[in-house]
mmCIF file of C-alpha atoms and ligand atoms in Angstrom:
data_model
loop_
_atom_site.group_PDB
_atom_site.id
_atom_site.type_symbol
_atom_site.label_atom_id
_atom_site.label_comp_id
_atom_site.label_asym_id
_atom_site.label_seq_id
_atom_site.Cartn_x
_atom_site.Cartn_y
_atom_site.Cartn_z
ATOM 1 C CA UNK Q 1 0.000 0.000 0.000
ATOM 2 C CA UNK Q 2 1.255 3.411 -0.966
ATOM 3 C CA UNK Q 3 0.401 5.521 1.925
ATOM 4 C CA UNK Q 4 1.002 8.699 0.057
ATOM 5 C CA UNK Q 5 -1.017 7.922 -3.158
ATOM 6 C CA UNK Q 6 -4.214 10.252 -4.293
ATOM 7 C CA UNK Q 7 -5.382 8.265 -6.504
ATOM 8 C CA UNK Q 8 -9.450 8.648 -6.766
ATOM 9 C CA UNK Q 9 -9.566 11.649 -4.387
ATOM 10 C CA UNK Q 10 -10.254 15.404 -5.395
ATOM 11 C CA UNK Q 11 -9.221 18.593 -4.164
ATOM 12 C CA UNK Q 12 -9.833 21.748 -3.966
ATOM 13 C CA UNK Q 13 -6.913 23.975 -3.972
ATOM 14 C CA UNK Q 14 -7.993 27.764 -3.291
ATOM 15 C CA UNK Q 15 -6.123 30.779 -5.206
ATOM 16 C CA UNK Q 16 -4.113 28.177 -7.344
ATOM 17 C CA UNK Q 17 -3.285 29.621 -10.500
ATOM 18 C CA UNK Q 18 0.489 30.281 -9.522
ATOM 19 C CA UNK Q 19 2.903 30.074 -6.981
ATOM 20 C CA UNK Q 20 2.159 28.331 -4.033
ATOM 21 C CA UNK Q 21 -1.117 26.914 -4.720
ATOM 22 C CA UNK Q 22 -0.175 26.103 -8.510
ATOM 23 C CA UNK Q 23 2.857 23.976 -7.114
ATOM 24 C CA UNK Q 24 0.920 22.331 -4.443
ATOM 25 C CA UNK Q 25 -1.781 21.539 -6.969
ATOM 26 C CA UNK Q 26 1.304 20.036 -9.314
ATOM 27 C CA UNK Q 27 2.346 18.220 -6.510
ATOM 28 C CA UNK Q 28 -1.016 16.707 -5.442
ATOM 29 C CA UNK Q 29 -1.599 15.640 -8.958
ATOM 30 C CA UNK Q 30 1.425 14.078 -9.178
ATOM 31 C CA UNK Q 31 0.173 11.802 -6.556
ATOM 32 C CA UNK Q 32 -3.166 10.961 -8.377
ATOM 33 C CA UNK Q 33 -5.674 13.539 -7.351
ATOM 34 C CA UNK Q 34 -8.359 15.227 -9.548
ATOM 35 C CA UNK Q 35 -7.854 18.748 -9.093
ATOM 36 C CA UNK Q 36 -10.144 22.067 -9.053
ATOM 37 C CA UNK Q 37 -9.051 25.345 -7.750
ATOM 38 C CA UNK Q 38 -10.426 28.880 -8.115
ATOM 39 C CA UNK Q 39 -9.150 32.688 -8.367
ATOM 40 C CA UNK Q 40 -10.764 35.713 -8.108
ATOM 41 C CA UNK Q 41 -9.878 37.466 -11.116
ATOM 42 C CA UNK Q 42 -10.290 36.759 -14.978
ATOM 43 C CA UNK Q 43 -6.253 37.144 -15.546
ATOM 44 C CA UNK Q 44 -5.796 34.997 -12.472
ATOM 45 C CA UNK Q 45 -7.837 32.216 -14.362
ATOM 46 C CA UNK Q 46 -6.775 32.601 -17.972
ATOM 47 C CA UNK Q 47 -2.984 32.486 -16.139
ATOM 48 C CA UNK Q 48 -4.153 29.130 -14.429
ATOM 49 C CA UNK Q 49 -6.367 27.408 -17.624
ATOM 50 C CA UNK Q 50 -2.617 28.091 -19.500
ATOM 51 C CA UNK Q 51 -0.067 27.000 -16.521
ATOM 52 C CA UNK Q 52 -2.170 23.656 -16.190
ATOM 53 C CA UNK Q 53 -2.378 22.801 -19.760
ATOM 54 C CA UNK Q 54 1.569 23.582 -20.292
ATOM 55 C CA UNK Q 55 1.929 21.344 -17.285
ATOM 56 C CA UNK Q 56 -0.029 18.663 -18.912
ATOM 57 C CA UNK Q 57 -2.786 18.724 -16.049
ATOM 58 C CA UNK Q 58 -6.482 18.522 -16.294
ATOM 59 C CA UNK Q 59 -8.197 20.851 -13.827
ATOM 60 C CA UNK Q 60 -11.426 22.410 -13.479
ATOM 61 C CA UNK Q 61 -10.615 26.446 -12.985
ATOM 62 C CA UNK Q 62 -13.296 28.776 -11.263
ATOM 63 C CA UNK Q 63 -13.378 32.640 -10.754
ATOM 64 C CA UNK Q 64 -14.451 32.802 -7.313
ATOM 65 C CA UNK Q 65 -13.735 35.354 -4.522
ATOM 66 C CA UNK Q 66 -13.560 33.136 -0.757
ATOM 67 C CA UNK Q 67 -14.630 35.548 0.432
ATOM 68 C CA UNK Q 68 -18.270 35.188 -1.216
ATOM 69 C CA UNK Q 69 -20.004 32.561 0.730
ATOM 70 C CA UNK Q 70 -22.939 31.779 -1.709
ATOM 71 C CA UNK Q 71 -20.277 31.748 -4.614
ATOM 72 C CA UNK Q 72 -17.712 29.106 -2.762
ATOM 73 C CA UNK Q 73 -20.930 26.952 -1.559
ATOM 74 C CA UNK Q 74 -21.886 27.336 -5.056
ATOM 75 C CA UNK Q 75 -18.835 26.353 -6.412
ATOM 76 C CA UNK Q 76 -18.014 23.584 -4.285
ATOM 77 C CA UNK Q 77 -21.347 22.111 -5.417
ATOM 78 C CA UNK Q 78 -20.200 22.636 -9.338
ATOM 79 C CA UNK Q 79 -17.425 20.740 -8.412
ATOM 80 C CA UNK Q 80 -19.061 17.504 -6.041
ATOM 81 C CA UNK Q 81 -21.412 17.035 -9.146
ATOM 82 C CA UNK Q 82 -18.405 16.719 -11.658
ATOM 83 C CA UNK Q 83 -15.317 15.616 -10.541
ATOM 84 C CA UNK Q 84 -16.958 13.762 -7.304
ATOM 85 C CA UNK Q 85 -16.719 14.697 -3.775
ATOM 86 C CA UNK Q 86 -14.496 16.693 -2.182
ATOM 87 C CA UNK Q 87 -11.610 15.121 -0.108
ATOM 88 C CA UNK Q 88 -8.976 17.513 0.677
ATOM 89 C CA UNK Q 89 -9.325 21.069 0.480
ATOM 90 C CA UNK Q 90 -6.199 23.366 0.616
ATOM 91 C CA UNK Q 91 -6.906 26.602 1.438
ATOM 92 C CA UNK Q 92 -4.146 28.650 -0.365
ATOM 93 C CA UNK Q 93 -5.757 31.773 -1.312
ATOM 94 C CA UNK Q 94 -4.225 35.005 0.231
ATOM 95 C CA UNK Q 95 -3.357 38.655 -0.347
ATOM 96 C CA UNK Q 96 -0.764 40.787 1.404
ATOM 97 C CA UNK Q 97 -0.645 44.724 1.933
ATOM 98 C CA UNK Q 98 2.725 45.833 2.931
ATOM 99 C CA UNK Q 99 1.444 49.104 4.768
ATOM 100 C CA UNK Q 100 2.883 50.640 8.050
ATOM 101 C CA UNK Q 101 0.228 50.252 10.650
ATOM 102 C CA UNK Q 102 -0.235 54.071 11.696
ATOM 103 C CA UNK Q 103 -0.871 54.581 7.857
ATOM 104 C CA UNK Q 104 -2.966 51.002 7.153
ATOM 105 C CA UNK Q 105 -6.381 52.127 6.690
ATOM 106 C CA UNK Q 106 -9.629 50.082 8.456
ATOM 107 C CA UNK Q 107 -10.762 48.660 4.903
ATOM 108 C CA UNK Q 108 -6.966 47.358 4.182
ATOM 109 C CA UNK Q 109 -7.230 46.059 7.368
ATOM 110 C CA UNK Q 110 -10.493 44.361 7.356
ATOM 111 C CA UNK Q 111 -9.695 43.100 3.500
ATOM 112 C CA UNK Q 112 -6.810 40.921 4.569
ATOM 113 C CA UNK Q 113 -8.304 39.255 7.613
ATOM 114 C CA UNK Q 114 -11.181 38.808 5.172
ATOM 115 C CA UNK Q 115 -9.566 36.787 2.340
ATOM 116 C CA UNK Q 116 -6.458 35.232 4.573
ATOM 117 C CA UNK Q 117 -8.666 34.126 7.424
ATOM 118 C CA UNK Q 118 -12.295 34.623 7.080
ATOM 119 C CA UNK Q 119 -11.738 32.898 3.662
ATOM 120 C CA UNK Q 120 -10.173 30.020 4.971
ATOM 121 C CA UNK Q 121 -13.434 29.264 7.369
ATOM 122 C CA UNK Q 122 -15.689 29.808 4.414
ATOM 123 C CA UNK Q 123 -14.559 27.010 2.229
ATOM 124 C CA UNK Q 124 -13.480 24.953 5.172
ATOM 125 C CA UNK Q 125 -17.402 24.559 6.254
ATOM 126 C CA UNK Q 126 -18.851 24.312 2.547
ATOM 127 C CA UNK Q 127 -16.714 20.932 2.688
ATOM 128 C CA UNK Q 128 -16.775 19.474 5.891
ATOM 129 C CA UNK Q 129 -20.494 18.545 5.339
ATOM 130 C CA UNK Q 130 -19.491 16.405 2.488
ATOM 131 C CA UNK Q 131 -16.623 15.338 4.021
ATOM 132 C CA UNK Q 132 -18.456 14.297 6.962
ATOM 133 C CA UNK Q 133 -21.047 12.400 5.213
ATOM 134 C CA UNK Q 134 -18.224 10.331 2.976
ATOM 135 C CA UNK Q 135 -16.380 9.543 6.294
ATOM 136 C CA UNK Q 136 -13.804 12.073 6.193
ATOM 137 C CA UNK Q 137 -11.460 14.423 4.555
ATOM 138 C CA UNK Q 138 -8.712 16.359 4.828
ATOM 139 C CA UNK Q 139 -7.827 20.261 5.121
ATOM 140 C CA UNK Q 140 -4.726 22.140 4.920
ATOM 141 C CA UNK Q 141 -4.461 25.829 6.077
ATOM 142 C CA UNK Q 142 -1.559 28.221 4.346
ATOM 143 C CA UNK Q 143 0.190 29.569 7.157
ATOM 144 C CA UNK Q 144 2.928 31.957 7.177
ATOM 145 C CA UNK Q 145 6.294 32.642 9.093
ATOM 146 C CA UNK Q 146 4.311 35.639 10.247
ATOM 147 C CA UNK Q 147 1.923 32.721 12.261
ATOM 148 C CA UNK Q 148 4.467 33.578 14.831
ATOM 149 C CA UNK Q 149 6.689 36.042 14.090
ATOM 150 C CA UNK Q 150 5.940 40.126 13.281
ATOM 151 C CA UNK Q 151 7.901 42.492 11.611
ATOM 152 C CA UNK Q 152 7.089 46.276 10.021
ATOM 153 C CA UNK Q 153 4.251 46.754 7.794
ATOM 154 C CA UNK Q 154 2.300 42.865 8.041
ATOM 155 C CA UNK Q 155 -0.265 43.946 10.520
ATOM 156 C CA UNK Q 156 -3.161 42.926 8.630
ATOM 157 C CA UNK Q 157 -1.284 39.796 7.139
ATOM 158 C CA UNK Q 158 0.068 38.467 10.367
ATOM 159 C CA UNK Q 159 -2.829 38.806 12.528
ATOM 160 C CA UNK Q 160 -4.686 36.814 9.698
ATOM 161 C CA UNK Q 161 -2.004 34.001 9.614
ATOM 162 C CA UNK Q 162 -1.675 33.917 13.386
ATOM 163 C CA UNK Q 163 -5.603 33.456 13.660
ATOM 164 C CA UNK Q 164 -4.990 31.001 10.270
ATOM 165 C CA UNK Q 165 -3.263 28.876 12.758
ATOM 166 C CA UNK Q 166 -5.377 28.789 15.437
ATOM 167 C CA UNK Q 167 -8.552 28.521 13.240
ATOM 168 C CA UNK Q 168 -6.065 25.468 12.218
ATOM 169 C CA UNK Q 169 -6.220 23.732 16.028
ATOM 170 C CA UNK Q 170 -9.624 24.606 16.432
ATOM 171 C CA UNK Q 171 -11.175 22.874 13.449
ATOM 172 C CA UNK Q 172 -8.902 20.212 13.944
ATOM 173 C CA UNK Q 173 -10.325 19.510 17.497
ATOM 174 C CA UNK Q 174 -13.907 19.957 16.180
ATOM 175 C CA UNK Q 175 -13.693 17.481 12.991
ATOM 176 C CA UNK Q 176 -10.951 14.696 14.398
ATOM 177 C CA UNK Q 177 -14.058 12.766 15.158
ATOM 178 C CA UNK Q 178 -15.336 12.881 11.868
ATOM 179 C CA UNK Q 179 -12.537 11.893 10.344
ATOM 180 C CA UNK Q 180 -11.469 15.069 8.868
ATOM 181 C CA UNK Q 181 -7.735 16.090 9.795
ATOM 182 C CA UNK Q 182 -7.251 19.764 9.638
ATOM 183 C CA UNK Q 183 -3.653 20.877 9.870
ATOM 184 C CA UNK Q 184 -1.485 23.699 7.972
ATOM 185 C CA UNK Q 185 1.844 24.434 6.194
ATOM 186 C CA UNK Q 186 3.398 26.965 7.095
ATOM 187 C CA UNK Q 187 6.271 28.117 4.496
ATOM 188 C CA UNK Q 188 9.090 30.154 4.951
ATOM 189 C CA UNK Q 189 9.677 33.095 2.368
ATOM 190 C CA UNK Q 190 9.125 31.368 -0.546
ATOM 191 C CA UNK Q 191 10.302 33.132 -4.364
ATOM 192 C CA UNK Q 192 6.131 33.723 -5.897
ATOM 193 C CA UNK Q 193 4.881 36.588 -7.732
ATOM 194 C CA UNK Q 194 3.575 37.448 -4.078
ATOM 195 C CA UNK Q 195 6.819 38.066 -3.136
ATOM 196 C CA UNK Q 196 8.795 39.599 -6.010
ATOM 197 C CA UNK Q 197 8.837 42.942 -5.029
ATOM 198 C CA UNK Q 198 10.885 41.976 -2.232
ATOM 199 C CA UNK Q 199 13.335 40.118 -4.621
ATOM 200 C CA UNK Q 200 13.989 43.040 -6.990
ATOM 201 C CA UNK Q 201 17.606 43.592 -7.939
ATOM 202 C CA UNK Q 202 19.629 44.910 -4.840
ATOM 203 C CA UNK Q 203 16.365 45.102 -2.590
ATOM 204 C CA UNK Q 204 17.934 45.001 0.650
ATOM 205 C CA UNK Q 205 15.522 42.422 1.624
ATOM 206 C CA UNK Q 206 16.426 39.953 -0.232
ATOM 207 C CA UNK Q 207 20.270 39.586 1.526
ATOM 208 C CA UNK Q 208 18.101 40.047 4.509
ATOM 209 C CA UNK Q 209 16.006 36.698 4.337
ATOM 210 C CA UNK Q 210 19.122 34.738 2.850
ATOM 211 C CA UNK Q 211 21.026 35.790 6.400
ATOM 212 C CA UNK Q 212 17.507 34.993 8.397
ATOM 213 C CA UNK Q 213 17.605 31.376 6.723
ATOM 214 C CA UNK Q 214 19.852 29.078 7.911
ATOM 215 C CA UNK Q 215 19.412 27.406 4.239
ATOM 216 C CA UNK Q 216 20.746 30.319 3.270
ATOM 217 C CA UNK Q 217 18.325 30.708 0.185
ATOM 218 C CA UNK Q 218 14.925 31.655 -0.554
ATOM 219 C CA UNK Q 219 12.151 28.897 -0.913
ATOM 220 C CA UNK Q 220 10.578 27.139 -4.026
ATOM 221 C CA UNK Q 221 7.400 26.337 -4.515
ATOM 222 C CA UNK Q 222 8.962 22.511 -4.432
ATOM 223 C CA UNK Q 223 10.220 22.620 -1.333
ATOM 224 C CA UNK Q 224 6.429 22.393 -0.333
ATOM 225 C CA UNK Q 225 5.528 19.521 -2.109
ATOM 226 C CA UNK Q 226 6.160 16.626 -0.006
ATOM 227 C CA UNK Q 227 4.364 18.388 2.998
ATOM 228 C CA UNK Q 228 1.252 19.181 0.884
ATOM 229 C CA UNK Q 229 1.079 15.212 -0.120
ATOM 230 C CA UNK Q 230 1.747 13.756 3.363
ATOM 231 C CA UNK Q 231 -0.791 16.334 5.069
ATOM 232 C CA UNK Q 232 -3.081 15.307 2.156
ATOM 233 C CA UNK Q 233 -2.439 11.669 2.244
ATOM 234 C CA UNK Q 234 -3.368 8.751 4.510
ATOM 235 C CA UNK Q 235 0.172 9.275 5.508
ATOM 236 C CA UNK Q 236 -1.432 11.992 8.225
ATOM 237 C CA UNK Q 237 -4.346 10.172 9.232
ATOM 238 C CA UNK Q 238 -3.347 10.717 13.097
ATOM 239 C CA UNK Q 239 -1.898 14.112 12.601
ATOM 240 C CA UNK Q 240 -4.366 16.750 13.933
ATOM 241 C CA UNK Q 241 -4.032 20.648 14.131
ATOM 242 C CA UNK Q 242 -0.310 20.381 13.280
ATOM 243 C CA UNK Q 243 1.369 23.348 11.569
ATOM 244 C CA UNK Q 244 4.254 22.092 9.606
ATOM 245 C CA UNK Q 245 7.060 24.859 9.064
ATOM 246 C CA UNK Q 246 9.090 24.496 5.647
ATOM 247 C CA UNK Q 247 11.389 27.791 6.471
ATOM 248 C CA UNK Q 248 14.656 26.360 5.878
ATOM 249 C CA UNK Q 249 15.159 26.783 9.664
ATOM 250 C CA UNK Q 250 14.071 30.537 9.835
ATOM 251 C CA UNK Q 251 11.947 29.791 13.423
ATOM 252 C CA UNK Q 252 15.091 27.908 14.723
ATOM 253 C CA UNK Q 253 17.612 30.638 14.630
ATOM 254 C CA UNK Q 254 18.476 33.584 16.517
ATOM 255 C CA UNK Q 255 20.320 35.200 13.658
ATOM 256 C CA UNK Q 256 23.607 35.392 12.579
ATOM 257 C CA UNK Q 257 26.213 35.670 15.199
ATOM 258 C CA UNK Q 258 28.961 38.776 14.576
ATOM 259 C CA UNK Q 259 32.196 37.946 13.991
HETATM 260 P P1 LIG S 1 0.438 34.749 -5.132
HETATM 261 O O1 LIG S 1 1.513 34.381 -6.082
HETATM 262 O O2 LIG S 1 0.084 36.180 -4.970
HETATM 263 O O3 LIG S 1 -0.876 33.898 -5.510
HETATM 264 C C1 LIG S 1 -2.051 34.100 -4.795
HETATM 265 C C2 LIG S 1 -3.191 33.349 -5.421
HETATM 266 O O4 LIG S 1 -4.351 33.532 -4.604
HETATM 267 C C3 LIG S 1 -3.552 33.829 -6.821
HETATM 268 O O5 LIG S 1 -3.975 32.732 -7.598
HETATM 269 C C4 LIG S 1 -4.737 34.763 -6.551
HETATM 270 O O6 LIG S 1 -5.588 34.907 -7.682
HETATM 271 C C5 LIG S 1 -5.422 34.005 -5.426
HETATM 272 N N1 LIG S 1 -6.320 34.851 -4.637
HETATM 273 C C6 LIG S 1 -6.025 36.000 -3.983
HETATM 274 N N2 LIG S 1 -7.116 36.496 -3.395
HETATM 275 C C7 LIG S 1 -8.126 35.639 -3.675
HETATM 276 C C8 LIG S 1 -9.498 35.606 -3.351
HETATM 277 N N3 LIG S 1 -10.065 36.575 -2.625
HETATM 278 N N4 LIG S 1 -10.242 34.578 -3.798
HETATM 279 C C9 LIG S 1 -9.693 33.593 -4.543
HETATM 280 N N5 LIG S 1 -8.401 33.570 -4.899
HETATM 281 C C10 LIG S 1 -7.625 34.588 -4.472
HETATM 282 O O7 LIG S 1 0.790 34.244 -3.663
HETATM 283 P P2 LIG S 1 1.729 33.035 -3.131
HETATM 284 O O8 LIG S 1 3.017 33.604 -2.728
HETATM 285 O O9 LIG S 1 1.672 31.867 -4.032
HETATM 286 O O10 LIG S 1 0.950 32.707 -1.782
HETATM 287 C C11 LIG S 1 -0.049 31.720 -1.684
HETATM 288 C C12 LIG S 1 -0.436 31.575 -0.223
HETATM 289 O O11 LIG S 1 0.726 31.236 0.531
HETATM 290 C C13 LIG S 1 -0.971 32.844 0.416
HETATM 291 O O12 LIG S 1 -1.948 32.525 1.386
HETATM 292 C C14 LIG S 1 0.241 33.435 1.094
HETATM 293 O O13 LIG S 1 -0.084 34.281 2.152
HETATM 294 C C15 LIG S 1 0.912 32.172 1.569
HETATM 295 N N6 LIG S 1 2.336 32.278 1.852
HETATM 296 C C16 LIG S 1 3.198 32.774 0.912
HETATM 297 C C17 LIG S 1 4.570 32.797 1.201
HETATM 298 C C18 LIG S 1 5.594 33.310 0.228
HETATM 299 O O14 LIG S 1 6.743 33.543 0.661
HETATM 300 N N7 LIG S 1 5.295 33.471 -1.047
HETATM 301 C C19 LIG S 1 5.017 32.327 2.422
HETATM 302 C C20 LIG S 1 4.091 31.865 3.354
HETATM 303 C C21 LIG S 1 2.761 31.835 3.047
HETATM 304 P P3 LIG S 1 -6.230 36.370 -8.018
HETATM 305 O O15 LIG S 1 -5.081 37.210 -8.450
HETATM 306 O O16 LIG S 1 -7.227 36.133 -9.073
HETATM 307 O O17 LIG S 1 -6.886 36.883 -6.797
HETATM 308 C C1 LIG S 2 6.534 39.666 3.904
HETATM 309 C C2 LIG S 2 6.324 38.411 3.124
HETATM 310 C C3 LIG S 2 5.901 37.257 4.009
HETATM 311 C C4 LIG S 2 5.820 35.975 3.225
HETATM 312 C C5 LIG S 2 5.470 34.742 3.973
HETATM 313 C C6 LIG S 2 6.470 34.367 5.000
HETATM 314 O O1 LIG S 2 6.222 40.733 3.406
HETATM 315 O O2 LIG S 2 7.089 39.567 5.007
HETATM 316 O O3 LIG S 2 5.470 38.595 2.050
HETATM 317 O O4 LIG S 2 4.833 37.558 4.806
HETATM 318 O O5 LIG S 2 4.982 36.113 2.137
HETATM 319 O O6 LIG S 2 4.160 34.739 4.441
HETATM 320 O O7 LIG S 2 6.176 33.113 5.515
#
């Protein structure tokens, strides 16, 4: 028995037209899993319908804000009644504004909380109904280094991935007895369009995270892979509320000692 195969299962892999969420959906896949996913803009979902086909993967792409309850029960009913039943959901979708907090305005606020976290419950409860009556599923939350760390200008995004996280336990202590293991990855700083700006030639950050990461490099969308299939896979069946950290070592270190 391979405890890490997908084959017959479907997921549901939020805000997974690129970067993270396109490479987890690779990666699931790869592993045998029919795969939908959803975006909220019409770029977002032309980018996807061409990065699947180049990658030689059938998926069914939806434009779909998860933030919209009535359009993500809607469109996890689309899917149930095509590609079958839901069995793991990941939810990937997420936004960042990189604003100051004295200068962050309520509605910046509210919108990242809103996508990043109240998202994530959205589509977690338009599956676990289906999940529960199939005998179980599984969910996997995108955390964030900033699940426990801070730094300038991630209010918004930080107090959404910390919440992510505990939203993570929680649901995982409400569900384990329905089968349904909820549990998150959370990646270090990972090279996506999300974070590009902060990769631009001779940004200051960039030398900045290479010093932060033991690794000493940025992440790949690869580097998640392996996580995403175990968490997605009977592999995890008695791992519950777990937040797996693929940071290269980032919450292990102090920092560079001088010399
Ligand atoms: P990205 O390249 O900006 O991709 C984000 C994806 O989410 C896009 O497909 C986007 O499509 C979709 N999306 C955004 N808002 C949405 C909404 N309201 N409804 C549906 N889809 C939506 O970001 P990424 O770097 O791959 O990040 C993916 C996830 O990983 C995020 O939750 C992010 O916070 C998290 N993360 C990233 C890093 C990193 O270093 N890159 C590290 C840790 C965690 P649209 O453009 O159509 O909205
Ligand atoms: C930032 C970054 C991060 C990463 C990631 C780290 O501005 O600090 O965008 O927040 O995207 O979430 O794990």
């Amino acid at each position: 028995m391979n405890v890490f195969s997908l084959e017959g299962k479907t997921a549901l892999i939020t805000g997974a037209s690129r970067g993270i969420g396109f490479g987890i959906a690779e990666a699931l896949a790869g592993a045998g899993a029919k795969i939908a996913y959803n975006v909220s803009s019409p770029e977002s979902l032309r980018e996807g319908e061409t990065a699947y086909r180049e990658a030689g993967i059938e998926a069914q792409g939806y434009l779909c804000d998860v933030t919209d309850e009535a359009d993500v029960r809607g469109m996890v009913a689309r899917i149930e009644s095509t590609l079958g039943g839901i069995d793991i959901l990941v939810n990937n979708a997420g936004i960042i504004k990189r604003i100051p907090a004295l200068e962050m305005s309520v509605e910046d606020f509210r919108r990242v909380i809103d996508v990043d976290l109240t998202g994530a419950f959205i589509a977690a409860k338009a599956v676990a109904s289906g999940m529960i009556a199939r005998g179980g599923g599984k969910i996997i939350n995108i955390c964030s280094m900033m699940s426990e760390l801070g730094r300038e200008t991630v209010s918004a995004y930080a107090s959404a991935k910390g919440g992510l996280k505990m939203l993570t336990r929680n649901l995982a202590c409400e569900w384990a007895q329905y089968n349904i293991q909820v549990n998150a990855i959370g990646p270090g700083y990972i090279a996506t369009p999300q974070t590009a700006p902060l990769r631009e030639n001779g940004h200051p950050f960039n030398d900045y995270i290479v010093s932060k990461t033991p690794a000493g490099r940025w992440g790949t969308t690869d580097d998640l892979k392996g996580s995403a299939v175990f968490l997605a896979s009977s592999a995890s069946d008695f791992v519950n509320g777990h937040i797996l950290y693929v940071d290269g070592g980032i919450l292990a270190y102090i920092g560079k000692q001088p010399k």
